mmCIF file with all atom_site columns, C-alpha atoms and ligand atoms in Angstrom:
data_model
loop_
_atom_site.group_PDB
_atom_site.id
_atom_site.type_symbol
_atom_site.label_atom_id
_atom_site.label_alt_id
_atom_site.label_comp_id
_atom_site.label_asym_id
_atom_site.label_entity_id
_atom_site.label_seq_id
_atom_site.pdbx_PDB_ins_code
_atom_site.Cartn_x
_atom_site.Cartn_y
_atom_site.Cartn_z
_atom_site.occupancy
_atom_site.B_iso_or_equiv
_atom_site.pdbx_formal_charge
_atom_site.auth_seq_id
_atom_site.auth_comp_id
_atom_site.auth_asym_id
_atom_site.auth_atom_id
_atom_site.pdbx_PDB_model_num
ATOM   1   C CA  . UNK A 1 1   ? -88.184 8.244   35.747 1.00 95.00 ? 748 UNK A CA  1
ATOM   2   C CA  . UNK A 1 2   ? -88.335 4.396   34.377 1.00 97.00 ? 749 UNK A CA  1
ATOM   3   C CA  . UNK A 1 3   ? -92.012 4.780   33.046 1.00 97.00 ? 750 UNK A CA  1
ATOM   4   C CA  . UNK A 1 4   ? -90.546 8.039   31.222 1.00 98.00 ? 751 UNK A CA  1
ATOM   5   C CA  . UNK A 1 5   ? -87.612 5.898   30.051 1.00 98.00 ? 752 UNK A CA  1
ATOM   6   C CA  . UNK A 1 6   ? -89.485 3.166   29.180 1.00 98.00 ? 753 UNK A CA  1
ATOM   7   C CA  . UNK A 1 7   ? -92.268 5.280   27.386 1.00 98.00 ? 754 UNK A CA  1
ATOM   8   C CA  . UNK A 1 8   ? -89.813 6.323   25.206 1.00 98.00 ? 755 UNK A CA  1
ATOM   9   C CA  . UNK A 1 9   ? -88.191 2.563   24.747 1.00 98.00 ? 756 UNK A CA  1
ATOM   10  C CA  . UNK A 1 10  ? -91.576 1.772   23.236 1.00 98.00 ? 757 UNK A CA  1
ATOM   11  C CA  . UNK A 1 11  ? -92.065 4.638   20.826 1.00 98.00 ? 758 UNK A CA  1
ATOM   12  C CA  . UNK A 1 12  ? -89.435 2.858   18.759 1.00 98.00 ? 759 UNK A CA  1
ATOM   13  C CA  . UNK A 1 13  ? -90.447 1.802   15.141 1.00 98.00 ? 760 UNK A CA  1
ATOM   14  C CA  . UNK A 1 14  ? -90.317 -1.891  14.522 1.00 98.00 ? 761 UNK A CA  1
ATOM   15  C CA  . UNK A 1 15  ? -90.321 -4.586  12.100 1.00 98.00 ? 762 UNK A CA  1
ATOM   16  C CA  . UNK A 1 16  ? -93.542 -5.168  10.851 1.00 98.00 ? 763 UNK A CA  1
ATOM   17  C CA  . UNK A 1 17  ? -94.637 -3.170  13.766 1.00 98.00 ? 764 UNK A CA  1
ATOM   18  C CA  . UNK A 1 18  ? -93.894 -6.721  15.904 1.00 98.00 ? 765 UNK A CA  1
ATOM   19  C CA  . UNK A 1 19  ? -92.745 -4.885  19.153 1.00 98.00 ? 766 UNK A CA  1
ATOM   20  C CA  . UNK A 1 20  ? -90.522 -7.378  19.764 1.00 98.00 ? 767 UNK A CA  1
ATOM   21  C CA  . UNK A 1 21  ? -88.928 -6.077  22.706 1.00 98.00 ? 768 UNK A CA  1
ATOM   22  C CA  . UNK A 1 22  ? -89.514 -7.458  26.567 1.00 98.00 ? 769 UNK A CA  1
ATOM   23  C CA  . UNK A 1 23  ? -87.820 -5.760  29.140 1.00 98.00 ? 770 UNK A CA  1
ATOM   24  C CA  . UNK A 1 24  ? -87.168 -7.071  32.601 1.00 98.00 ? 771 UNK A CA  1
ATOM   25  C CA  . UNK A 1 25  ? -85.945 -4.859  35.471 1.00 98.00 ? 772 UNK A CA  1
ATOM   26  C CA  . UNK A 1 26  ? -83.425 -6.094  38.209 1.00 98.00 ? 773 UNK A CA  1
ATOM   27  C CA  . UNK A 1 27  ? -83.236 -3.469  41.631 1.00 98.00 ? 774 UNK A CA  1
ATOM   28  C CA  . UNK A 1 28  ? -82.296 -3.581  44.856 1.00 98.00 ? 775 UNK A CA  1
ATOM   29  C CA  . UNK A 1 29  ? -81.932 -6.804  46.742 1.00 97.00 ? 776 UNK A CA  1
ATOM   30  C CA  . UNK A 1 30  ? -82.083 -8.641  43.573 1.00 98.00 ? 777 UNK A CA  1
ATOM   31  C CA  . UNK A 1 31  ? -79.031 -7.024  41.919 1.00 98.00 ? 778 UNK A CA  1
ATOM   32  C CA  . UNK A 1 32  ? -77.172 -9.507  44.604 1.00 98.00 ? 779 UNK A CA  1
ATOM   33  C CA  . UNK A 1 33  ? -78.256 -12.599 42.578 1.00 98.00 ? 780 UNK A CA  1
ATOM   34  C CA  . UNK A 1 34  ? -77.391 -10.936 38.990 1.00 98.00 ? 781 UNK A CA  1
ATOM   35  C CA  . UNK A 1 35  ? -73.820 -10.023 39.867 1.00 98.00 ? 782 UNK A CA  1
ATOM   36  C CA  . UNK A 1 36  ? -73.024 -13.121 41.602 1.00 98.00 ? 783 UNK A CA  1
ATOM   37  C CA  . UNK A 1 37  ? -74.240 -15.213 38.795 1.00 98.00 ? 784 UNK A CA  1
ATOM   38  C CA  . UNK A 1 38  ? -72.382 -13.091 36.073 1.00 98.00 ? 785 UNK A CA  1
ATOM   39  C CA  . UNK A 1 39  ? -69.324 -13.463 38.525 1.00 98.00 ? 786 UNK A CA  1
ATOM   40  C CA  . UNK A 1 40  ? -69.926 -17.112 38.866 1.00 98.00 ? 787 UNK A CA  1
ATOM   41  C CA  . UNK A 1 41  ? -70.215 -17.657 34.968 1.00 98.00 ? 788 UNK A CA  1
ATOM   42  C CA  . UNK A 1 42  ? -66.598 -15.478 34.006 1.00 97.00 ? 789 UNK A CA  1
ATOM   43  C CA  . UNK A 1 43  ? -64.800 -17.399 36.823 1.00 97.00 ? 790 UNK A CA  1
ATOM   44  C CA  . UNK A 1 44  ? -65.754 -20.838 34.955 1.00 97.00 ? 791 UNK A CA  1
ATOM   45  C CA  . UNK A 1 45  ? -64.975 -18.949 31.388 1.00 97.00 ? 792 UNK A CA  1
ATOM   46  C CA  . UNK A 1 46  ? -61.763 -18.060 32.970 1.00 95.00 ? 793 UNK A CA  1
ATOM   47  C CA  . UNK A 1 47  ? -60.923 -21.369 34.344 1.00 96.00 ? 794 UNK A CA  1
ATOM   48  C CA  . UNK A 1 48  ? -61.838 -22.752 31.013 1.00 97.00 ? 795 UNK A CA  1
ATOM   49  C CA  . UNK A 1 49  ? -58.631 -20.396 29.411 1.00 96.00 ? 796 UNK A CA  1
ATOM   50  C CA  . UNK A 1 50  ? -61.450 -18.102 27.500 1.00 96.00 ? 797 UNK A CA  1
ATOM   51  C CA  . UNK A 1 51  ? -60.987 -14.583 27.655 1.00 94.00 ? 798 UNK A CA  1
ATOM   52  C CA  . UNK A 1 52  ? -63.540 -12.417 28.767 1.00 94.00 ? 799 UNK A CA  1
ATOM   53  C CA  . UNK A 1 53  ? -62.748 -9.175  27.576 1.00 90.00 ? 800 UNK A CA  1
ATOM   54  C CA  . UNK A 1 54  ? -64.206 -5.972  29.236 1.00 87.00 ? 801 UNK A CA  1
ATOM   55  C CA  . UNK A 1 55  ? -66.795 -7.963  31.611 1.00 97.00 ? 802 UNK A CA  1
ATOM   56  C CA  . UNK A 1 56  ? -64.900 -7.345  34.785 1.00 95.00 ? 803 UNK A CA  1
ATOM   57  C CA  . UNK A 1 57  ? -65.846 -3.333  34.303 1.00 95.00 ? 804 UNK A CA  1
ATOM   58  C CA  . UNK A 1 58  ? -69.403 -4.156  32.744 1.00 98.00 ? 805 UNK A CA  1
ATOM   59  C CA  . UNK A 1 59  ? -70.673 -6.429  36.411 1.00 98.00 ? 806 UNK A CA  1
ATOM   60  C CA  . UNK A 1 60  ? -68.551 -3.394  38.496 1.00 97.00 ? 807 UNK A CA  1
ATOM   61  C CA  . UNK A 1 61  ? -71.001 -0.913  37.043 1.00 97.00 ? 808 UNK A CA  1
ATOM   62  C CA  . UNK A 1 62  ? -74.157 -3.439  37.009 1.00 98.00 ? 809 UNK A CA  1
ATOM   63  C CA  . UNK A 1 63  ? -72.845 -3.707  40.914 1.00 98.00 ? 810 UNK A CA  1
ATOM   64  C CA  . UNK A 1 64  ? -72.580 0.131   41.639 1.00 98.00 ? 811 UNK A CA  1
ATOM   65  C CA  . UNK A 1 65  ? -75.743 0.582   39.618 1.00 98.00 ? 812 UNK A CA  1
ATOM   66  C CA  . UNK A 1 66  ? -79.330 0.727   41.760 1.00 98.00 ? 813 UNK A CA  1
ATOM   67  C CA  . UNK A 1 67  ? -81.255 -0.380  38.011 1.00 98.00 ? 814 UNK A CA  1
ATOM   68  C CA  . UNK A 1 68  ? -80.482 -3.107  35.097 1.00 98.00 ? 815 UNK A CA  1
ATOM   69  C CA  . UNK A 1 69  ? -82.765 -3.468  32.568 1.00 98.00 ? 816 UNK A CA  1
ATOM   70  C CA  . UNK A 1 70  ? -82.273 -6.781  30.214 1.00 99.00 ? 817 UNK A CA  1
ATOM   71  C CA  . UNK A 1 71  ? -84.222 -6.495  27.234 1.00 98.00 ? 818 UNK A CA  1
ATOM   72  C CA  . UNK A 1 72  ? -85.379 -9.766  25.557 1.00 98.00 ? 819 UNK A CA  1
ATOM   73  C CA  . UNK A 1 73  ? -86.663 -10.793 22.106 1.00 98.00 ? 820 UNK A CA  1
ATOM   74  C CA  . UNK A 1 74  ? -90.139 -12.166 22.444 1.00 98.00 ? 821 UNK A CA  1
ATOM   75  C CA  . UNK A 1 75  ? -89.531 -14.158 19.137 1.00 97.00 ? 822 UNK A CA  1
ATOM   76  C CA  . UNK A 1 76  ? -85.676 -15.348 19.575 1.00 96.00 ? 823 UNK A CA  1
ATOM   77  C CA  . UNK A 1 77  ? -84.769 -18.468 19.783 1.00 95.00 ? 824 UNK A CA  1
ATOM   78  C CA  . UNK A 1 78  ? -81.479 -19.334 21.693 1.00 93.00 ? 825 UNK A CA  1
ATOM   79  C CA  . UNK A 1 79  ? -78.111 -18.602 19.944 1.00 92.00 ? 826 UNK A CA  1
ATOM   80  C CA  . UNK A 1 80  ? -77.097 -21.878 20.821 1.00 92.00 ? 827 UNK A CA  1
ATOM   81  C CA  . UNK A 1 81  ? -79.895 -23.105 18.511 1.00 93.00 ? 828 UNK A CA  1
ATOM   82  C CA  . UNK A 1 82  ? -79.986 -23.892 14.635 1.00 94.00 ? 829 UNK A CA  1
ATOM   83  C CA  . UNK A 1 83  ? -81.293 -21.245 12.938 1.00 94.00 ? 830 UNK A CA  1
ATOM   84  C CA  . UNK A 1 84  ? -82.990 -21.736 9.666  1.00 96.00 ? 831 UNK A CA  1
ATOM   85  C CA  . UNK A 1 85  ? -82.430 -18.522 6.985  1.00 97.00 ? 832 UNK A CA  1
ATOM   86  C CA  . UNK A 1 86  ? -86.224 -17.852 7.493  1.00 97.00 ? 833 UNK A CA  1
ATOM   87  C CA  . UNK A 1 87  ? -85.419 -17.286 11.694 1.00 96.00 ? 834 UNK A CA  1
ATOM   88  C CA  . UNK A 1 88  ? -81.943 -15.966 11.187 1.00 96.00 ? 835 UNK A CA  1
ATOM   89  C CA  . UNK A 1 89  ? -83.804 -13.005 8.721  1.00 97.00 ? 836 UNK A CA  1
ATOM   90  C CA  . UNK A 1 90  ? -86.582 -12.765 11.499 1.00 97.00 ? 837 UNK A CA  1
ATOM   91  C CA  . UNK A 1 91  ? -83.718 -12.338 14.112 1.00 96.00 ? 838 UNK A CA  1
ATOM   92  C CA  . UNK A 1 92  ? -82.034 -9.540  12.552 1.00 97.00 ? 839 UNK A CA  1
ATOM   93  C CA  . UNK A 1 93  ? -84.880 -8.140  11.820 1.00 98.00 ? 840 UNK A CA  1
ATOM   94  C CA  . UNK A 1 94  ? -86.039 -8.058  15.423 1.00 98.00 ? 841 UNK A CA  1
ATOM   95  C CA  . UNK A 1 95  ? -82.474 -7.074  16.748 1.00 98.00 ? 842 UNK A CA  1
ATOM   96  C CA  . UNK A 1 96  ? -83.018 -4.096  14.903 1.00 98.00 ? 843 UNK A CA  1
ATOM   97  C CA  . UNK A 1 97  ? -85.784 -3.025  15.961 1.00 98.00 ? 844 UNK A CA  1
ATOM   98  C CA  . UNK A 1 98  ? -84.618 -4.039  19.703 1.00 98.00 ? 845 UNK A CA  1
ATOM   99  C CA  . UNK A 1 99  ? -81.571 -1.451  19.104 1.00 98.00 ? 846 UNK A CA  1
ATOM   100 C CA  . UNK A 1 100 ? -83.520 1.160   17.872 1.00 99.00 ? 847 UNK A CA  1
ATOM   101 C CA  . UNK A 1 101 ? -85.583 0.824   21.751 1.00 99.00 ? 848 UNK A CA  1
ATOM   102 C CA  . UNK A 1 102 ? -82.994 0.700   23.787 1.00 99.00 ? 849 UNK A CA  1
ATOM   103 C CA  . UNK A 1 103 ? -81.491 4.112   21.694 1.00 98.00 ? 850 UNK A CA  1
ATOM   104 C CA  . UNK A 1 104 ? -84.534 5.352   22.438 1.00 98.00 ? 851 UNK A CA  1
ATOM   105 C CA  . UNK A 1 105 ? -84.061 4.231   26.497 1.00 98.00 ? 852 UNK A CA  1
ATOM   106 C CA  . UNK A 1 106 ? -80.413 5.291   27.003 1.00 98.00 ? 853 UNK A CA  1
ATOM   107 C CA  . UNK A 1 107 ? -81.357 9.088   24.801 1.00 98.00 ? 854 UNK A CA  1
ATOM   108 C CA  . UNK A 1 108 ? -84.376 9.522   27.407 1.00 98.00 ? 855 UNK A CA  1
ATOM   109 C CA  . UNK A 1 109 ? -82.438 8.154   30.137 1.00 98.00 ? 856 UNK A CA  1
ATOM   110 C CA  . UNK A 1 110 ? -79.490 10.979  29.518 1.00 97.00 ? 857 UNK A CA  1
ATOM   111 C CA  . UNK A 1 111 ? -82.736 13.253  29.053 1.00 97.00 ? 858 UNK A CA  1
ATOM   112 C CA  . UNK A 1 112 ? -83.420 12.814  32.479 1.00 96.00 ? 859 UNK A CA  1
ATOM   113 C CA  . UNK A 1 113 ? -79.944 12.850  33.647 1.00 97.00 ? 860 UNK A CA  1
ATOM   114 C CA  . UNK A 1 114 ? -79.109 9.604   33.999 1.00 98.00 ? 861 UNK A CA  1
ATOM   115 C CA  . UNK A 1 115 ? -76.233 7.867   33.075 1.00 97.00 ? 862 UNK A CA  1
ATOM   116 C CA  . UNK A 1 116 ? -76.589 4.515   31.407 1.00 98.00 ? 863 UNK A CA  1
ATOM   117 C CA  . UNK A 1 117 ? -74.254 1.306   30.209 1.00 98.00 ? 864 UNK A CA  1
ATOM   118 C CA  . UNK A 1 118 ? -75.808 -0.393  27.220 1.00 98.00 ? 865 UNK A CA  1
ATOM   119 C CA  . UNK A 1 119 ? -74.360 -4.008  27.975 1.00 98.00 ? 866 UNK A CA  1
ATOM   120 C CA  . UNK A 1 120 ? -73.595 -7.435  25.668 1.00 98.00 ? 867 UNK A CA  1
ATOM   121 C CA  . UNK A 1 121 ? -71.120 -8.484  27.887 1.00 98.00 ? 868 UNK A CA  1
ATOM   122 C CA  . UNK A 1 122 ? -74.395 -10.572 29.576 1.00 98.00 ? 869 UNK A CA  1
ATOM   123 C CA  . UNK A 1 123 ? -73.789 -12.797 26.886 1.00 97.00 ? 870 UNK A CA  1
ATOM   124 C CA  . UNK A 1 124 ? -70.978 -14.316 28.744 1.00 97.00 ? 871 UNK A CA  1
ATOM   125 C CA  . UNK A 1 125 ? -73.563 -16.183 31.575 1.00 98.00 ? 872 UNK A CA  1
ATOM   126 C CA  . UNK A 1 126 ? -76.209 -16.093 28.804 1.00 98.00 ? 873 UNK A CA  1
ATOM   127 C CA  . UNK A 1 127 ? -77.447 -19.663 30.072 1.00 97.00 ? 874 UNK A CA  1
ATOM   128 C CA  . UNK A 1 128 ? -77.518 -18.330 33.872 1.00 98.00 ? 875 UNK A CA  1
ATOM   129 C CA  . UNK A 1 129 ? -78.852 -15.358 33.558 1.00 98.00 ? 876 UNK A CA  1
ATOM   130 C CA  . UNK A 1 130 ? -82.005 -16.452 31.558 1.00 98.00 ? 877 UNK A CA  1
ATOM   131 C CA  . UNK A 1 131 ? -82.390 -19.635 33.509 1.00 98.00 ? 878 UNK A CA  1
ATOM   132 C CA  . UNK A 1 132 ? -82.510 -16.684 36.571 1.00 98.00 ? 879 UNK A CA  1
ATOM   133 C CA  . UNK A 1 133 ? -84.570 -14.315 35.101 1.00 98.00 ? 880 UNK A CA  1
ATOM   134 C CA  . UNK A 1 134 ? -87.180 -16.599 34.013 1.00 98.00 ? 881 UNK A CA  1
ATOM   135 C CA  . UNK A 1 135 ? -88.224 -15.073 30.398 1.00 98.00 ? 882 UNK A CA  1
ATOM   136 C CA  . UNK A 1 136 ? -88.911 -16.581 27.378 1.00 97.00 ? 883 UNK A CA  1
ATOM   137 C CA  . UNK A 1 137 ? -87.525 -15.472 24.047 1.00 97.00 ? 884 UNK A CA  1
ATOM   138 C CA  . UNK A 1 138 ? -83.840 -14.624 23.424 1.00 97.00 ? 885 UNK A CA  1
ATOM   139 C CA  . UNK A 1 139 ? -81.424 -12.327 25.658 1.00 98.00 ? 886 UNK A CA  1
ATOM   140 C CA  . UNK A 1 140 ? -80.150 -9.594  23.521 1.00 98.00 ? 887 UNK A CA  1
ATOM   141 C CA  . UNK A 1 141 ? -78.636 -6.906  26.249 1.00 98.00 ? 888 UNK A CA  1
ATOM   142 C CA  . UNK A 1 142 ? -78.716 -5.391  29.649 1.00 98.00 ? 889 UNK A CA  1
ATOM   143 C CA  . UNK A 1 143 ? -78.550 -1.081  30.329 1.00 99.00 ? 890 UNK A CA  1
ATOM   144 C CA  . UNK A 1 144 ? -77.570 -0.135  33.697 1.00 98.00 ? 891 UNK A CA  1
ATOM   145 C CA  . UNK A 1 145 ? -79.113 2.738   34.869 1.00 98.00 ? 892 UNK A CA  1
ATOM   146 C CA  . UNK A 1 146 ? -78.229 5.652   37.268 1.00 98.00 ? 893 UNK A CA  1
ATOM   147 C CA  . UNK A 1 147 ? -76.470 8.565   38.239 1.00 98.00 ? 894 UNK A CA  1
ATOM   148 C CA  . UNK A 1 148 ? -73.041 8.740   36.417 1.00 96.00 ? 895 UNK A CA  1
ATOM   149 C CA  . UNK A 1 149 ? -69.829 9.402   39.012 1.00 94.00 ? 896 UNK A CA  1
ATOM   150 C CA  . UNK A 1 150 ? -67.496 10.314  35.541 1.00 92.00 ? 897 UNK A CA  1
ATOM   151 C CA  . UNK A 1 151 ? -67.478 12.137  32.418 1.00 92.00 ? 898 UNK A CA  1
ATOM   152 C CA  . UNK A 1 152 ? -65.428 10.632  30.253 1.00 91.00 ? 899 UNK A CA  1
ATOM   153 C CA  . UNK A 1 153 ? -64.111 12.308  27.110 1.00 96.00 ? 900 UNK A CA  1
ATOM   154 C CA  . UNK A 1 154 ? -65.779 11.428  23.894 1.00 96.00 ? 901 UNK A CA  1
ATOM   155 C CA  . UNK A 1 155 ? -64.436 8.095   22.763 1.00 96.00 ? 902 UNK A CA  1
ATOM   156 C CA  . UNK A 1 156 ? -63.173 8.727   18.506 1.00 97.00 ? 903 UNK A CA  1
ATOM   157 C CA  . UNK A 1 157 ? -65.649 7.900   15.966 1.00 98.00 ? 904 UNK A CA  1
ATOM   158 C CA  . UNK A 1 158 ? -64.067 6.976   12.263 1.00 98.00 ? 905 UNK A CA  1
ATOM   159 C CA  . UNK A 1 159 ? -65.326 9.042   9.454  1.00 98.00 ? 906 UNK A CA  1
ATOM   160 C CA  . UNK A 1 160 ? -67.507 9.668   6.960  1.00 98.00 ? 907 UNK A CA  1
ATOM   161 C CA  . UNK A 1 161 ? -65.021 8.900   3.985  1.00 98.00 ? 908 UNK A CA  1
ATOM   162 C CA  . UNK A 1 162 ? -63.299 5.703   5.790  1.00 98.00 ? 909 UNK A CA  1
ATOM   163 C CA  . UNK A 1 163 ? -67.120 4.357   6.297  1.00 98.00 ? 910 UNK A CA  1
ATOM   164 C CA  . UNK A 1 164 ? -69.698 5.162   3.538  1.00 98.00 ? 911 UNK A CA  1
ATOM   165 C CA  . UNK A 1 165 ? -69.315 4.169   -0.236 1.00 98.00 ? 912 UNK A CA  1
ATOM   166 C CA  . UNK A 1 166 ? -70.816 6.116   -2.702 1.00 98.00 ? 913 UNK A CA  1
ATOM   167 C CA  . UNK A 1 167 ? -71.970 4.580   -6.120 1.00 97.00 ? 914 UNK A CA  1
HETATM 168 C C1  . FMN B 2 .   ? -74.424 -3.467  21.297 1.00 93.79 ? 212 FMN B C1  1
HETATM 169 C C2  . FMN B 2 .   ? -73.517 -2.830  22.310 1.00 93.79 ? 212 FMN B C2  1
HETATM 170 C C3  . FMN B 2 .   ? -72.953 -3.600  23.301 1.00 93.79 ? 212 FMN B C3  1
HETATM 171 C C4  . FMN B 2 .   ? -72.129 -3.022  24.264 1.00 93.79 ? 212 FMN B C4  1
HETATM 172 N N1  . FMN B 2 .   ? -71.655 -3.792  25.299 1.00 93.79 ? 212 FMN B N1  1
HETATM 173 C C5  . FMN B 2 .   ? -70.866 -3.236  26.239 1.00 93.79 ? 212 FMN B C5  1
HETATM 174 C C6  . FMN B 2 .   ? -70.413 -4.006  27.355 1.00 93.79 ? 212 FMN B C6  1
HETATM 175 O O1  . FMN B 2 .   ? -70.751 -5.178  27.509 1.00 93.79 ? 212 FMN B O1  1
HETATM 176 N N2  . FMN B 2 .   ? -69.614 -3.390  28.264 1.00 93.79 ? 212 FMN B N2  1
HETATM 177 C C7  . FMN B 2 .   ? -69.236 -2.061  28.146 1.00 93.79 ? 212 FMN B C7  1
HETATM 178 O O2  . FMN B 2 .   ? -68.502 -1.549  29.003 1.00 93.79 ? 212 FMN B O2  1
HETATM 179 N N3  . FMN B 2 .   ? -69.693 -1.305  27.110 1.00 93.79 ? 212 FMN B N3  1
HETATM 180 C C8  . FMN B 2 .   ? -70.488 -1.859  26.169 1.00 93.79 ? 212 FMN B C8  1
HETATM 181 N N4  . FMN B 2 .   ? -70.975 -1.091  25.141 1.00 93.79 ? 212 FMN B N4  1
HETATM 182 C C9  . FMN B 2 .   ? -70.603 0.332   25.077 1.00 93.79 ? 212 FMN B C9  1
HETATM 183 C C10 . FMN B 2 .   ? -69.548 0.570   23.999 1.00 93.79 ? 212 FMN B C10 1
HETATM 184 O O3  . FMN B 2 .   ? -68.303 0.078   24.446 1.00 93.79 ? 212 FMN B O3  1
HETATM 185 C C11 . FMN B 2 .   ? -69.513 2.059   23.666 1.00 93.79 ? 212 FMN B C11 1
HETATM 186 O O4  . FMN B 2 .   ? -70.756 2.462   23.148 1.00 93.79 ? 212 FMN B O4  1
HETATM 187 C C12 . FMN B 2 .   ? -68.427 2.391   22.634 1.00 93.79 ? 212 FMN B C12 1
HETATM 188 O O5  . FMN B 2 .   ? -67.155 2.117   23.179 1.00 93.79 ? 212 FMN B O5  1
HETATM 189 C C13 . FMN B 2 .   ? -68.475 3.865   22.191 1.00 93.79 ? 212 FMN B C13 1
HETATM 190 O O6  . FMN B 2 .   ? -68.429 4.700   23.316 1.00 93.79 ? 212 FMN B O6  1
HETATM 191 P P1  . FMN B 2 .   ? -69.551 5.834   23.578 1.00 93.79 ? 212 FMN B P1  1
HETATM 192 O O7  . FMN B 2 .   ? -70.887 5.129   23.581 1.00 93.79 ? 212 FMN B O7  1
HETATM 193 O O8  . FMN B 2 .   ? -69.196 6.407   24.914 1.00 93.79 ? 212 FMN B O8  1
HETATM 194 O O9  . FMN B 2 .   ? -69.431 6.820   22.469 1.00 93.79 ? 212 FMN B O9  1
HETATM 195 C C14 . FMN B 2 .   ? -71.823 -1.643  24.191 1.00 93.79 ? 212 FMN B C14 1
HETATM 196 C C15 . FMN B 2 .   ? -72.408 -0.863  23.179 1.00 93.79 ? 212 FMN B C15 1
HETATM 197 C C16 . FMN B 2 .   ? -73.263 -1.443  22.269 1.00 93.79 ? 212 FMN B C16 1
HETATM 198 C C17 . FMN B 2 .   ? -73.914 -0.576  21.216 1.00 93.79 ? 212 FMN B C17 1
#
């Protein structure tokens, strides 16, 4: 089911054709190591005073969840870095094409009936987790993958008229 995934993750247009995307997938034993770091990193954050938002839910489901994918820019440099304009126009023009892939992964993952989590609350034990995962380039997300115990309603989406300007 993850080459299927995955084969569709790759289909995605890109920038220049770059294929910027690197994906690196956490299961089983390992999963251990990713939760306890991301743990690790919000209990310092919280110590610190800094809120962490909605990351408590986002490690409970990469916990319950037998796959995470984190999906790297081959051509990213830190955030933590200076950025020149050149880079910072390279970097959103990567992240775009990055987004589009992982669309791609979470529509073939629901294809094959899998729920998914498309997940930037990684960005809260950024330095951890890539000092963990070992892979150069930038960290731009984590999915978790597997079968969904809920349903939840459709969250509201603003409209058309409040969102697009017409000249
Ligand atoms: C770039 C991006 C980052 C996200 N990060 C998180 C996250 O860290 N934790 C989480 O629970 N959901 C995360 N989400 C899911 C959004 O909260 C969700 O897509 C949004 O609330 C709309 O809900 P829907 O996708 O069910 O329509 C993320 C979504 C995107 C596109």
């Amino acid at each position: 089911m993850l080459q299927t995934v995955f084969r569709a993750a790759l289909q995605a247009p890109s920038g220049k054709n770059k294929q910027p995307w690197r994906w690196v997938v956490v299961s089983g034993d390992r999963r251990k190591d990713m939760v306890r770091l991301m743990r690790d990193s919000l209990a310092k954050l919280k110590a610190q005073g800094v809120s962490t938002g909605s990351a408590e839910w986002s490690v409970k489901i990469m916990e319950q969840a037998p796959v995470t994918v984190f999906v790297f820019n081959a051509h990213g440099l830190s955030p933590w870095q200076p950025h020149s304009a050149e880079q910072l126009i390279d970097a959103v023009v990567d992240v775009q094409s990055i987004g589009a892939a992982i669309q791609n992964l979470l529509l073939a993952a629901e294809d094959q009936g899998l729920g998914s989590l498309w997940i930037c609350d990684v960005f809260y034990a950024y330095q951890a987790l890539c000092a963990w995962l070992g892979q150069p380039g930038q960290m731009v997300a984590a999915v978790s993958l597997g079968y969904a115990d809920e349903a939840p309603a459709a969250r509201p989406r603003k409209p058309v008229s409040e969102l697009v300007r017409w000249l």
